[in-house]
Tab-separated table of C-alpha atoms (C1' of nucleotides) in Angstrom:
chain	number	residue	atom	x	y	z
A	1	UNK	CA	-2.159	-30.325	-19.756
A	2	UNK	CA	0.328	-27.530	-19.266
A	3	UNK	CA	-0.468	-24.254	-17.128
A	4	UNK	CA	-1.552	-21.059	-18.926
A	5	UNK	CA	-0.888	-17.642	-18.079
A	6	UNK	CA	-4.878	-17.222	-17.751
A	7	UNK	CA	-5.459	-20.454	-14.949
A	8	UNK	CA	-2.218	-18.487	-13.016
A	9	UNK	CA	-4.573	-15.149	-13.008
A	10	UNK	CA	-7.485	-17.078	-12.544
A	11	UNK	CA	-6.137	-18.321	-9.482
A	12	UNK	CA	-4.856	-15.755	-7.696
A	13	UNK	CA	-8.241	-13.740	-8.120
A	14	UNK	CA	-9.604	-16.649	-6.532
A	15	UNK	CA	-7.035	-16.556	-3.641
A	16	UNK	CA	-7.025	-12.599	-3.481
A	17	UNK	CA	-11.120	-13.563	-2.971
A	18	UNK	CA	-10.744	-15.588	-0.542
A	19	UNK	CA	-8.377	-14.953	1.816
A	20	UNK	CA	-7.050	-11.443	1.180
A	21	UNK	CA	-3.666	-10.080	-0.050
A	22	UNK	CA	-1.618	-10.977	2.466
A	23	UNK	CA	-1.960	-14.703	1.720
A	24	UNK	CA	-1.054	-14.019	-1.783
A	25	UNK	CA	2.169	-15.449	-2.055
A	26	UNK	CA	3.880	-17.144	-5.035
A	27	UNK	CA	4.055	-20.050	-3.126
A	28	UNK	CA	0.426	-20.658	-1.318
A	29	UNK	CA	-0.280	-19.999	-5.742
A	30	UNK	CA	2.302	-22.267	-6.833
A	31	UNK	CA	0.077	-24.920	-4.463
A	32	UNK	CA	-3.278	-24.195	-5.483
A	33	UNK	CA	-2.288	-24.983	-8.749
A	34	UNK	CA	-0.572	-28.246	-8.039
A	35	UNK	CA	2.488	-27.080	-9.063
A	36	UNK	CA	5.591	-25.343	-7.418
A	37	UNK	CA	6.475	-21.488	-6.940
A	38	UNK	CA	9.115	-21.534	-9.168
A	39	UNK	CA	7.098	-22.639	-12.053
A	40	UNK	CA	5.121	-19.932	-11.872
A	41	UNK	CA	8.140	-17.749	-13.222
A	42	UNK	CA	7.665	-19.422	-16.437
A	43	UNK	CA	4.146	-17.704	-17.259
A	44	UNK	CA	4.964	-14.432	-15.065
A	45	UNK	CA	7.993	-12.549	-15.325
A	46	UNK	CA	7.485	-11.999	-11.584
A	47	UNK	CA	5.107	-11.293	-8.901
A	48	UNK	CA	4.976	-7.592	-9.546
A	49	UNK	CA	3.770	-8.136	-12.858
A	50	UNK	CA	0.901	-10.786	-11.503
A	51	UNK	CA	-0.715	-8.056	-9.383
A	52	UNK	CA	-0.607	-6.028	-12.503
A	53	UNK	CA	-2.224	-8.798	-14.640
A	54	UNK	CA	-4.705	-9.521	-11.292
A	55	UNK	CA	-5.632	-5.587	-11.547
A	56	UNK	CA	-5.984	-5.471	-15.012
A	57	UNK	CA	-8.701	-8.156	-14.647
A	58	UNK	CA	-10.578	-6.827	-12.001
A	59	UNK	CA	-10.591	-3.161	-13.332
A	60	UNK	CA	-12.145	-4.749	-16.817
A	61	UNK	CA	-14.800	-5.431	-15.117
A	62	UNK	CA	-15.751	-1.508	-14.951
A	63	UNK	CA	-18.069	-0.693	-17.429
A	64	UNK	CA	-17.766	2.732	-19.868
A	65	UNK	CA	-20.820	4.588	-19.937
A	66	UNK	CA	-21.997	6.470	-22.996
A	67	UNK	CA	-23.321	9.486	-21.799
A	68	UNK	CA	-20.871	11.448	-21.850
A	69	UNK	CA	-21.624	14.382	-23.456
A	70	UNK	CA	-25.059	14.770	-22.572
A	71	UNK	CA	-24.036	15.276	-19.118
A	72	UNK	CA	-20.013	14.904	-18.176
A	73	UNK	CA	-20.863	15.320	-14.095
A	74	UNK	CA	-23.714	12.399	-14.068
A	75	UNK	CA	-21.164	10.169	-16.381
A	76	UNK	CA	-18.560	10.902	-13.980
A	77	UNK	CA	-20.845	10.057	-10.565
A	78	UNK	CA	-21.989	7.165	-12.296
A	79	UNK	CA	-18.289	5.767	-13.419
A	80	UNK	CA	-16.724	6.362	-9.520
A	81	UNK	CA	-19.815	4.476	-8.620
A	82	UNK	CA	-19.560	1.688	-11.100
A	83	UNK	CA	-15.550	1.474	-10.540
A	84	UNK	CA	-16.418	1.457	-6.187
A	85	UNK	CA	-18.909	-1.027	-6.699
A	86	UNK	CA	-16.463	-3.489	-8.900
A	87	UNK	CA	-13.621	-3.118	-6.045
A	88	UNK	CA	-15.767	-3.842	-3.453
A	89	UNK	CA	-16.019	-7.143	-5.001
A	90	UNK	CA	-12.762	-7.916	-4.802
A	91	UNK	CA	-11.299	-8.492	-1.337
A	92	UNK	CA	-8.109	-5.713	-0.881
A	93	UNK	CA	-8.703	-4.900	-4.676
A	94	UNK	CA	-8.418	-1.269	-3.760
A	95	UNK	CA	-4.905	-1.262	-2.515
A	96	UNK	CA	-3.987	-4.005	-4.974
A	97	UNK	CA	-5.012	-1.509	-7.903
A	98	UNK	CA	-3.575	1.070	-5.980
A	99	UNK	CA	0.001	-0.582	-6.145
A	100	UNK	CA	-0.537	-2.052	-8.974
A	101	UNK	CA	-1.135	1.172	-10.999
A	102	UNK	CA	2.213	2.536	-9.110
A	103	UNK	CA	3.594	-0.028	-10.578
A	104	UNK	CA	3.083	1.180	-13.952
A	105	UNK	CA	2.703	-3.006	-15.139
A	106	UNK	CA	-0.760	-2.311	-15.573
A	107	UNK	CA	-2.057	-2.439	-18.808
A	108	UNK	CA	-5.348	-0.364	-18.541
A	109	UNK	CA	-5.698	2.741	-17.744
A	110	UNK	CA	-8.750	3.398	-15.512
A	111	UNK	CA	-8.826	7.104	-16.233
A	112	UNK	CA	-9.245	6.882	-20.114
A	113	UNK	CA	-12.900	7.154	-20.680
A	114	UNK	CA	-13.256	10.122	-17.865
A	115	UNK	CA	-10.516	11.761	-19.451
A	116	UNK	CA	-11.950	11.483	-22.546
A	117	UNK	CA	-15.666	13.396	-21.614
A	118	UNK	CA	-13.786	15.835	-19.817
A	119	UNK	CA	-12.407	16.622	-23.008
A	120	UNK	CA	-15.274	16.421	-25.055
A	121	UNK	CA	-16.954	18.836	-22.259
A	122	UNK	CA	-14.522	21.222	-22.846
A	123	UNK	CA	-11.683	20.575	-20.595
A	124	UNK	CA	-7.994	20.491	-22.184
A	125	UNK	CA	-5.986	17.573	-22.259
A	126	UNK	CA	-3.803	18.531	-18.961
A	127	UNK	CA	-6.561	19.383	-16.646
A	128	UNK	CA	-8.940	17.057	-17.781
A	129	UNK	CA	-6.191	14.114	-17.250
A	130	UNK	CA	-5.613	15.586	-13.540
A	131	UNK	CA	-9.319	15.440	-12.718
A	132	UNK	CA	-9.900	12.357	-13.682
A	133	UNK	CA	-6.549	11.218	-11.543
A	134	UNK	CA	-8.237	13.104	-8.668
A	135	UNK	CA	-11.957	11.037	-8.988
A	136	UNK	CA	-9.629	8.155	-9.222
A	137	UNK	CA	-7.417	8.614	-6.256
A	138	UNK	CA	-10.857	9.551	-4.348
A	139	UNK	CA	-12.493	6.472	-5.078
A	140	UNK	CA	-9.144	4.024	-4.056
A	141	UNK	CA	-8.831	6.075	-1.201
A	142	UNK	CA	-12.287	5.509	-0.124
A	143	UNK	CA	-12.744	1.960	-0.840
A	144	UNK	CA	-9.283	1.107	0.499
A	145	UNK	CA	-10.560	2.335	3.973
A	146	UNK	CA	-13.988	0.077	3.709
A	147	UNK	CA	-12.095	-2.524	2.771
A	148	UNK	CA	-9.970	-1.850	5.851
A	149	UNK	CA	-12.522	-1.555	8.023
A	150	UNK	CA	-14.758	-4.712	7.239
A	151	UNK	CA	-11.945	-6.455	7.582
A	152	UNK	CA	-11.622	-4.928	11.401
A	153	UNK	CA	-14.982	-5.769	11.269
A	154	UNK	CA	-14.574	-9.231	10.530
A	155	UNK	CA	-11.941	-9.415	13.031
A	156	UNK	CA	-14.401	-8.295	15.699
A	157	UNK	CA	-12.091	-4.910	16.665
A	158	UNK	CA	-15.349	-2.858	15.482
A	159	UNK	CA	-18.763	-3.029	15.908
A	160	UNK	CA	-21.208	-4.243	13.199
A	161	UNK	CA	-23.336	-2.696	11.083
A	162	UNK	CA	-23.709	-1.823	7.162
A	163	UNK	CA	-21.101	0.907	6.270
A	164	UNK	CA	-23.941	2.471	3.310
A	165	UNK	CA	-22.166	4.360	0.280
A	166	UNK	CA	-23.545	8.162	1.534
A	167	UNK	CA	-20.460	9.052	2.551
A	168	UNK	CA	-18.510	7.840	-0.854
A	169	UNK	CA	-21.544	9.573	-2.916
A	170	UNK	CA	-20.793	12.665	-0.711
A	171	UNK	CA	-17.762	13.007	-1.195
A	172	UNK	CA	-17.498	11.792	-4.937
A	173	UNK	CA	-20.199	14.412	-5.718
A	174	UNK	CA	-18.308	17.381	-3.936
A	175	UNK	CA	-15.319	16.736	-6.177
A	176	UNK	CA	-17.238	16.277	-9.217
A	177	UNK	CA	-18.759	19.387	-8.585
A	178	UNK	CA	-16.118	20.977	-7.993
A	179	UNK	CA	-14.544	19.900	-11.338
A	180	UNK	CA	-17.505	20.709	-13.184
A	181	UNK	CA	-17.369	24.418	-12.179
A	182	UNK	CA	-14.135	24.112	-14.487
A	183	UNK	CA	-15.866	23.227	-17.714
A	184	UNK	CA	-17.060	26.015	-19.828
B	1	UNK	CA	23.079	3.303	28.003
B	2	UNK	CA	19.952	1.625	26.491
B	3	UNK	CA	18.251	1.972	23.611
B	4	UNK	CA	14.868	4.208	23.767
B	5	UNK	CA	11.534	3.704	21.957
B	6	UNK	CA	12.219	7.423	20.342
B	7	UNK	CA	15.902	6.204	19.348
B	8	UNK	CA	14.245	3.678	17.560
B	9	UNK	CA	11.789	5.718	15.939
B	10	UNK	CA	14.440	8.565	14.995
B	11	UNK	CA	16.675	5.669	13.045
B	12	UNK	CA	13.316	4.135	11.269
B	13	UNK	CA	12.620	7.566	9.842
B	14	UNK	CA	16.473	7.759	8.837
B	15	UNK	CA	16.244	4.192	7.329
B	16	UNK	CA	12.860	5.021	5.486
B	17	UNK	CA	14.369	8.675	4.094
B	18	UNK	CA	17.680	7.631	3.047
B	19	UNK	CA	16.608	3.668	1.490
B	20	UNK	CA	12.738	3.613	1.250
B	21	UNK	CA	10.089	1.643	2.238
B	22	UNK	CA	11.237	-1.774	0.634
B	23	UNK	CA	14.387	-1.129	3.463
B	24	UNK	CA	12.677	-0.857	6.406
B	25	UNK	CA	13.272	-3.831	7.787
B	26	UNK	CA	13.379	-4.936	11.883
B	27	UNK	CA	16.548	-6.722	10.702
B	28	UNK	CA	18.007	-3.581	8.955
B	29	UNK	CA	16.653	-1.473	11.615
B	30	UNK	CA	18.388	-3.086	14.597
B	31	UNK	CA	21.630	-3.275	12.180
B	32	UNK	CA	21.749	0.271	12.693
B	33	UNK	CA	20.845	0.627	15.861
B	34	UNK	CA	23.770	-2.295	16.629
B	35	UNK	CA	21.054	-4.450	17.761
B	36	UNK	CA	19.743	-7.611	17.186
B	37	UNK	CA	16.427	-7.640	15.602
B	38	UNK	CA	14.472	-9.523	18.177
B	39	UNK	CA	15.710	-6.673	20.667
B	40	UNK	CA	13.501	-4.150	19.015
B	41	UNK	CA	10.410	-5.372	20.227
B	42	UNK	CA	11.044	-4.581	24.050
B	43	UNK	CA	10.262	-1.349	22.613
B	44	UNK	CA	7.947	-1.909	20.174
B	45	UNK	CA	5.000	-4.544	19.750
B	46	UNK	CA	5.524	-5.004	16.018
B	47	UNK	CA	6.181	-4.011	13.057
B	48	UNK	CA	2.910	-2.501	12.214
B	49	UNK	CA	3.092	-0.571	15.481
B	50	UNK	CA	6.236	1.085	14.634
B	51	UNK	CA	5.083	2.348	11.078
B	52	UNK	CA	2.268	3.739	12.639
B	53	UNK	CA	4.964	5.652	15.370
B	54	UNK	CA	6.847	6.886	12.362
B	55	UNK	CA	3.442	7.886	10.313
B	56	UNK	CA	2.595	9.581	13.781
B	57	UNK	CA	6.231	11.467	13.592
B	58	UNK	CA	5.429	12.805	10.193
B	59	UNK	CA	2.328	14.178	10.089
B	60	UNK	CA	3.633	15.765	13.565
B	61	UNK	CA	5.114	18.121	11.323
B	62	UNK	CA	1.759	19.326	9.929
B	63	UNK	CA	1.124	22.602	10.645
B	64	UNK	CA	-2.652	23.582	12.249
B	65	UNK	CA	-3.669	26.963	10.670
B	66	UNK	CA	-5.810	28.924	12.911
B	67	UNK	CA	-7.513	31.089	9.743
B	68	UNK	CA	-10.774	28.395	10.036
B	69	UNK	CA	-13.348	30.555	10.339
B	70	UNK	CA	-12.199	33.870	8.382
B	71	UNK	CA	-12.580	31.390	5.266
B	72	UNK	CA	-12.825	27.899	5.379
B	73	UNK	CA	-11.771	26.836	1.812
B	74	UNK	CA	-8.600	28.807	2.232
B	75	UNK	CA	-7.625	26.977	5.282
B	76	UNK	CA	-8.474	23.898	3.527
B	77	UNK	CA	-6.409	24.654	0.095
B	78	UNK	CA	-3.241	25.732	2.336
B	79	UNK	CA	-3.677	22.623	4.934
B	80	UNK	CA	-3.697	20.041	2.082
B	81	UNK	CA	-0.771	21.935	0.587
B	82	UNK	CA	1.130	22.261	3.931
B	83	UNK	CA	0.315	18.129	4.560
B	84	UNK	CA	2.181	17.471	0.464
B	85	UNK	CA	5.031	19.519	1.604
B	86	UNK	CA	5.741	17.377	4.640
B	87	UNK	CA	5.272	13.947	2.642
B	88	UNK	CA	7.292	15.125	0.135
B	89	UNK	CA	10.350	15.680	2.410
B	90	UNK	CA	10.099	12.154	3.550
B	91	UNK	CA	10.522	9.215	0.912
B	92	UNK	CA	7.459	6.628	0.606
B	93	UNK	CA	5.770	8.599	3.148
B	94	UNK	CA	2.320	8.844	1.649
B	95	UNK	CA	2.151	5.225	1.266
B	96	UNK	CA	3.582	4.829	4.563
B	97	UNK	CA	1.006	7.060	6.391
B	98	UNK	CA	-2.096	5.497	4.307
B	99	UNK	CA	-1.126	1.874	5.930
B	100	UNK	CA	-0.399	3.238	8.708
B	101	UNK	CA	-3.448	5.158	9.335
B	102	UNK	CA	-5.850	2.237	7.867
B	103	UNK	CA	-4.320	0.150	10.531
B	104	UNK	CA	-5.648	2.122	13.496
B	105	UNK	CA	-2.190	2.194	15.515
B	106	UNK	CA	-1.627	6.218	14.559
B	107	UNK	CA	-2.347	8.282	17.729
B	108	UNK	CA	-2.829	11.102	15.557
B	109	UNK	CA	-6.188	11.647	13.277
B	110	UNK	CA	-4.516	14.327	10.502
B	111	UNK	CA	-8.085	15.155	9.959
B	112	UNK	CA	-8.826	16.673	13.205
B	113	UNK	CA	-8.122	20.305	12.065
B	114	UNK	CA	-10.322	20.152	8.835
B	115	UNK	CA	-12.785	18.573	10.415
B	116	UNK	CA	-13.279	20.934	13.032
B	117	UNK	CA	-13.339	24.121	10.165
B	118	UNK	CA	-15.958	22.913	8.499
B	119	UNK	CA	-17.807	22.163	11.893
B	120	UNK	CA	-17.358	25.742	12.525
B	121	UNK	CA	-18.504	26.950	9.068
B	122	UNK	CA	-21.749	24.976	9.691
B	123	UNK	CA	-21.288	22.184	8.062
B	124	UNK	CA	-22.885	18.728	10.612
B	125	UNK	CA	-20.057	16.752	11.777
B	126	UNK	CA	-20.838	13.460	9.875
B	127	UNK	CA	-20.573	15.939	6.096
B	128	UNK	CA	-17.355	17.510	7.984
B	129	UNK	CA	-15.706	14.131	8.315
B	130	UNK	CA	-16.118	12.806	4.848
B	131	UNK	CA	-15.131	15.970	3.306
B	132	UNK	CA	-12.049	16.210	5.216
B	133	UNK	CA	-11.499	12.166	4.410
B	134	UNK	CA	-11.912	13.163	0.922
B	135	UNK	CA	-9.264	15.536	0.576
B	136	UNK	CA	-7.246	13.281	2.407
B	137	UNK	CA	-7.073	10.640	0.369
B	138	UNK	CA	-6.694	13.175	-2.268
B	139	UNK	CA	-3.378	14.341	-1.008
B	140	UNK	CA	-2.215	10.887	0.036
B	141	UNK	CA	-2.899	9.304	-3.281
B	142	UNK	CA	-1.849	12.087	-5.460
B	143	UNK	CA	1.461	12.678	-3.455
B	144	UNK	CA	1.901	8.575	-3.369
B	145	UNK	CA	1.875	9.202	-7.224
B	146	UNK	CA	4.596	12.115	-6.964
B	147	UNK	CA	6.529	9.843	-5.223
B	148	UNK	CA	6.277	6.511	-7.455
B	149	UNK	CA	7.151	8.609	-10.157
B	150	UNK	CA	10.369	10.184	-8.159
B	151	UNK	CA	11.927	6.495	-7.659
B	152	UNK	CA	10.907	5.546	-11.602
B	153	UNK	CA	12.920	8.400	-12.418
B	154	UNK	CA	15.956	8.044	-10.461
B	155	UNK	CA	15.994	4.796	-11.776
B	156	UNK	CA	16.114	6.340	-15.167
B	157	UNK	CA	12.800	4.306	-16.346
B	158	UNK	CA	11.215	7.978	-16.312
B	159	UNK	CA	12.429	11.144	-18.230
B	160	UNK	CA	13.644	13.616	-15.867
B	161	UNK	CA	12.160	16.995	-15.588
B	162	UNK	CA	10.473	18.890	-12.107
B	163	UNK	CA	7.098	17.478	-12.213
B	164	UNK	CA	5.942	20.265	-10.300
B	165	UNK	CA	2.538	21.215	-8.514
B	166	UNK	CA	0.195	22.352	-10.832
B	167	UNK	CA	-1.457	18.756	-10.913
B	168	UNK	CA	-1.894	18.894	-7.337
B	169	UNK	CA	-3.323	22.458	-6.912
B	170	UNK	CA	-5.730	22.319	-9.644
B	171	UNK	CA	-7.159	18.934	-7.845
B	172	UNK	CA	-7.184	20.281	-4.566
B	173	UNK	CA	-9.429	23.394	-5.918
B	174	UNK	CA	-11.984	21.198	-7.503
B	175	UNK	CA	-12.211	19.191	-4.744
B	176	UNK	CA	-12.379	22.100	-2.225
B	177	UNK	CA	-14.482	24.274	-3.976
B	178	UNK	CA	-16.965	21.603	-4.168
B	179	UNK	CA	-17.325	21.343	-0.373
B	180	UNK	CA	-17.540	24.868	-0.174
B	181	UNK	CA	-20.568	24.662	-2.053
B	182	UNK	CA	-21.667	22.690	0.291
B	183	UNK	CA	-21.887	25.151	3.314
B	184	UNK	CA	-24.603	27.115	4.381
C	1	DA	C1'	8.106	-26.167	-23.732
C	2	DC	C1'	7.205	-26.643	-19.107
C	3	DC	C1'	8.240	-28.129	-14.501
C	4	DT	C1'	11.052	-29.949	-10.258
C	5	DG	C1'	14.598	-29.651	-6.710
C	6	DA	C1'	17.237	-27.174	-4.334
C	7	DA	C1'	19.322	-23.461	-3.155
C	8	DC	C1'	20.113	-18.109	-2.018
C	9	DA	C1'	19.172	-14.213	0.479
C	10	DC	C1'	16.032	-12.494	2.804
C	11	DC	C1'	11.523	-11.634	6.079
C	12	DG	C1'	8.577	-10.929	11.121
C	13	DT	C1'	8.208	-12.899	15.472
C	14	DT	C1'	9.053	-15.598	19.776
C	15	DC	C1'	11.439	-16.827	23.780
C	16	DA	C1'	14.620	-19.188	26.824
C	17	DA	C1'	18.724	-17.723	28.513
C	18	DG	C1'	22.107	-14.407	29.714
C	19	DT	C1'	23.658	-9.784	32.124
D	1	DA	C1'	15.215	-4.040	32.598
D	2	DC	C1'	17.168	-4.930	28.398
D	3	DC	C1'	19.480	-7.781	25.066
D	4	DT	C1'	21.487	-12.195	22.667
D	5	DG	C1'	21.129	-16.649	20.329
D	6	DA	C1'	18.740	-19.425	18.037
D	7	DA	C1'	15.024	-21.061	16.257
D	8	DC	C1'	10.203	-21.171	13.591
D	9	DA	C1'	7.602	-20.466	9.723
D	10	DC	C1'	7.564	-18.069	6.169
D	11	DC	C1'	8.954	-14.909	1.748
D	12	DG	C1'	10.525	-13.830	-3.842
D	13	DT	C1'	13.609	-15.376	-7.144
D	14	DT	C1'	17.003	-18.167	-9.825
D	15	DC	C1'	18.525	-21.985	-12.365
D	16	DA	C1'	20.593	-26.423	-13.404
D	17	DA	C1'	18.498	-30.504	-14.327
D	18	DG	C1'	14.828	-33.374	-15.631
D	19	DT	C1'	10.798	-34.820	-18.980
DNA sequence: ACCTGAACACCGTTCAAGT
DNA sequence: ACCTGAACACCGTTCAAGT
C-alpha cells in the first residue's frame, strides 16, 4: 500500500518523541518509513510545512474549555495549563510550535478560543488578540526552557530533581492578572 | 596579523544583521573573514559557542536602569522596552538570544537587573526570578514575532505598513502590573 | 499515482600537515 | 600559535526515470 500524508505525520511525531528535533531529518523519516527522503516530497510540499502539519497535531490535542464567561481569568489559567501540560508531552514541542507558528504553515491558531472570552469579557478585538499572544508567548517561553533543561538533565550537565509547575503557575497567574485588571 | 576571537565575533554579528540567521554559517563566516572554515575553531569551540558570544554581544547593549527602588514596575516597563529596542536593531536576534541563552554558553544572565529590583522591593528571590523569566520570554517571543513578520514582509508575503508598538506595550503592562500586585 | 536513483549545493566538525 | 587541505558524516531539495 502507498504512503499517506497521515503515516508521514504519524511518524515524525513518533521520531520528534523519541529522539528530539534535532534527529528530525527528512532522511532518518524517509527510513523509518521504508522509503527514501525524496519520496517524502510527494505528500509534503517540504519540510517546513511537516513541522507545521507535526504542530498542528500536537496543539489539537489542547482542549477548549467552556467557561468562559463565567470567569475569563480561571478559563485562561486553566487553558495555559492545559496547552503546558500537552507540550510537555511532546519532546522539543515547545520550540517546534514556536517555529512552526513563525512559520505561518500552521493551520490552527492556538489563541482563538482565549481571544474569543476576552472578547466576550469585554475586551475589544485588538487588545484581547494581544493578550492572548502574550499568555501564549509566556507559556512557549516557559516550557521551551523545561524542555531545555531536562534535556541537560538527561545529559547529566544538571542535577536531578522534579522541576514542579509553581513557577509556570506563578508566572502565568501574574500575567493573567494583570490582563484581567483590563476587563471592565 | 591573526585573526582574533572578537574579529570573529564582530563579522558574525555583521553576517547575522546584514543576511539573517539562515546565513550564519562557519563556512560563510570564515568566507568573510578570508578563512577557511575549519580555522574558526582555534578561536571558537563550536558553533553553539559562538551564537552564544554574539547573544552575549547583544544584550551587552542593554541598558541597567538604576530607578529600582523609586518604583519597581517602572523600571521593569522601561527595561523590557529598552531590551525590544536592542533586538530590534539586530535581525533574528530574539530567536538568536532564546537558543542561545537555553543553551547555557551566554556569560551574561539579562535577568540579573530585574531580578535584583524586585529583590529590593521585597519580593523572595525564587518569585523575583520567575517574574523576571516571565517578562523575558515575553519580550523574546513577542519581538521574535516582530521580526518573523519583518522578513514575511520584505518578502512581500505580508502587506506593508509600521507594525508599531502598541502590541508590545499593552502586553508588557499586563504582565507587569500583575507582578506588582504581587509585592508587599 | 507514487517511488527510486542520483545528483546538487550545502552543512558542522576533525585533524594531520604545513608555516 | 595559527591556518590549510581534505576528509567524514551528514543536511534539504529536485527531478528524470522507473513501475
Amino acid at each position: 500500500m502507498a504512503l499517506t500524508r497521515e503515516q508521514v505525520v504519524d511518524q515524525a511525531v513518533e521520531i520528534l518523541d523519541s529522539y528530539g528535533m534535532a534527529d528530525l531529518s527528512m532522511r532518518r523519516l524517509g527510513d523509518a518509513l521504508g522509503v527514501k527522503a525524496g519520496a517524502l516530497y510527494w505528500h509534503v510540499a517540504n519540510k517546513q510545512s511537516l513541522l507545521a502539519a507535526v504542530a498542528d497535531r500536537i496543539l489539537s490535542q489542547v482542549v477548549g474549555q467552556q467557561m468562559a464567561i463565567a470567569d475569563p481569568a480561571a478559563a485562561l489559567l486553566l487553558w495555559g495549563g492545559g496547552l503546558r501540560r500537552v507540550l510537555l508531552a511532546h519532546r522539543d514541542s515547545a520550540e517546534l510550535v514556536a517555529t512552526a507558528l513563525a512559520s505561518g504553515l500552521c493551520e490552527k491558531d492556538p489563541t482563538e478560543d482565549p481571544r474569543r472570552w476576552l472578547v466576550e469579557a469585554g475586551l475589544d478585538q485588538q487588545r484581547a488578540g494581544w493578550a492572548a499572544q502574550a499568555v501564549l508567548h509566556l507559556v512557549l517561553g516557559h516550557v521551551s526552557e523545561e524542555q531545555n533543561i531536562l534535556v541537560m538533565k538527561q545529559l547529566g550537565l544538571l542535577p536531578g530533581g522534579a522541576s514542579g509547575s509553581e513557577g509556570f503557575d506563578f508566572a502565568l497567574r501574574c500575567l493573567v492578572e494583570g490582563i484581567a485588571r483590563q476587563l471592565p
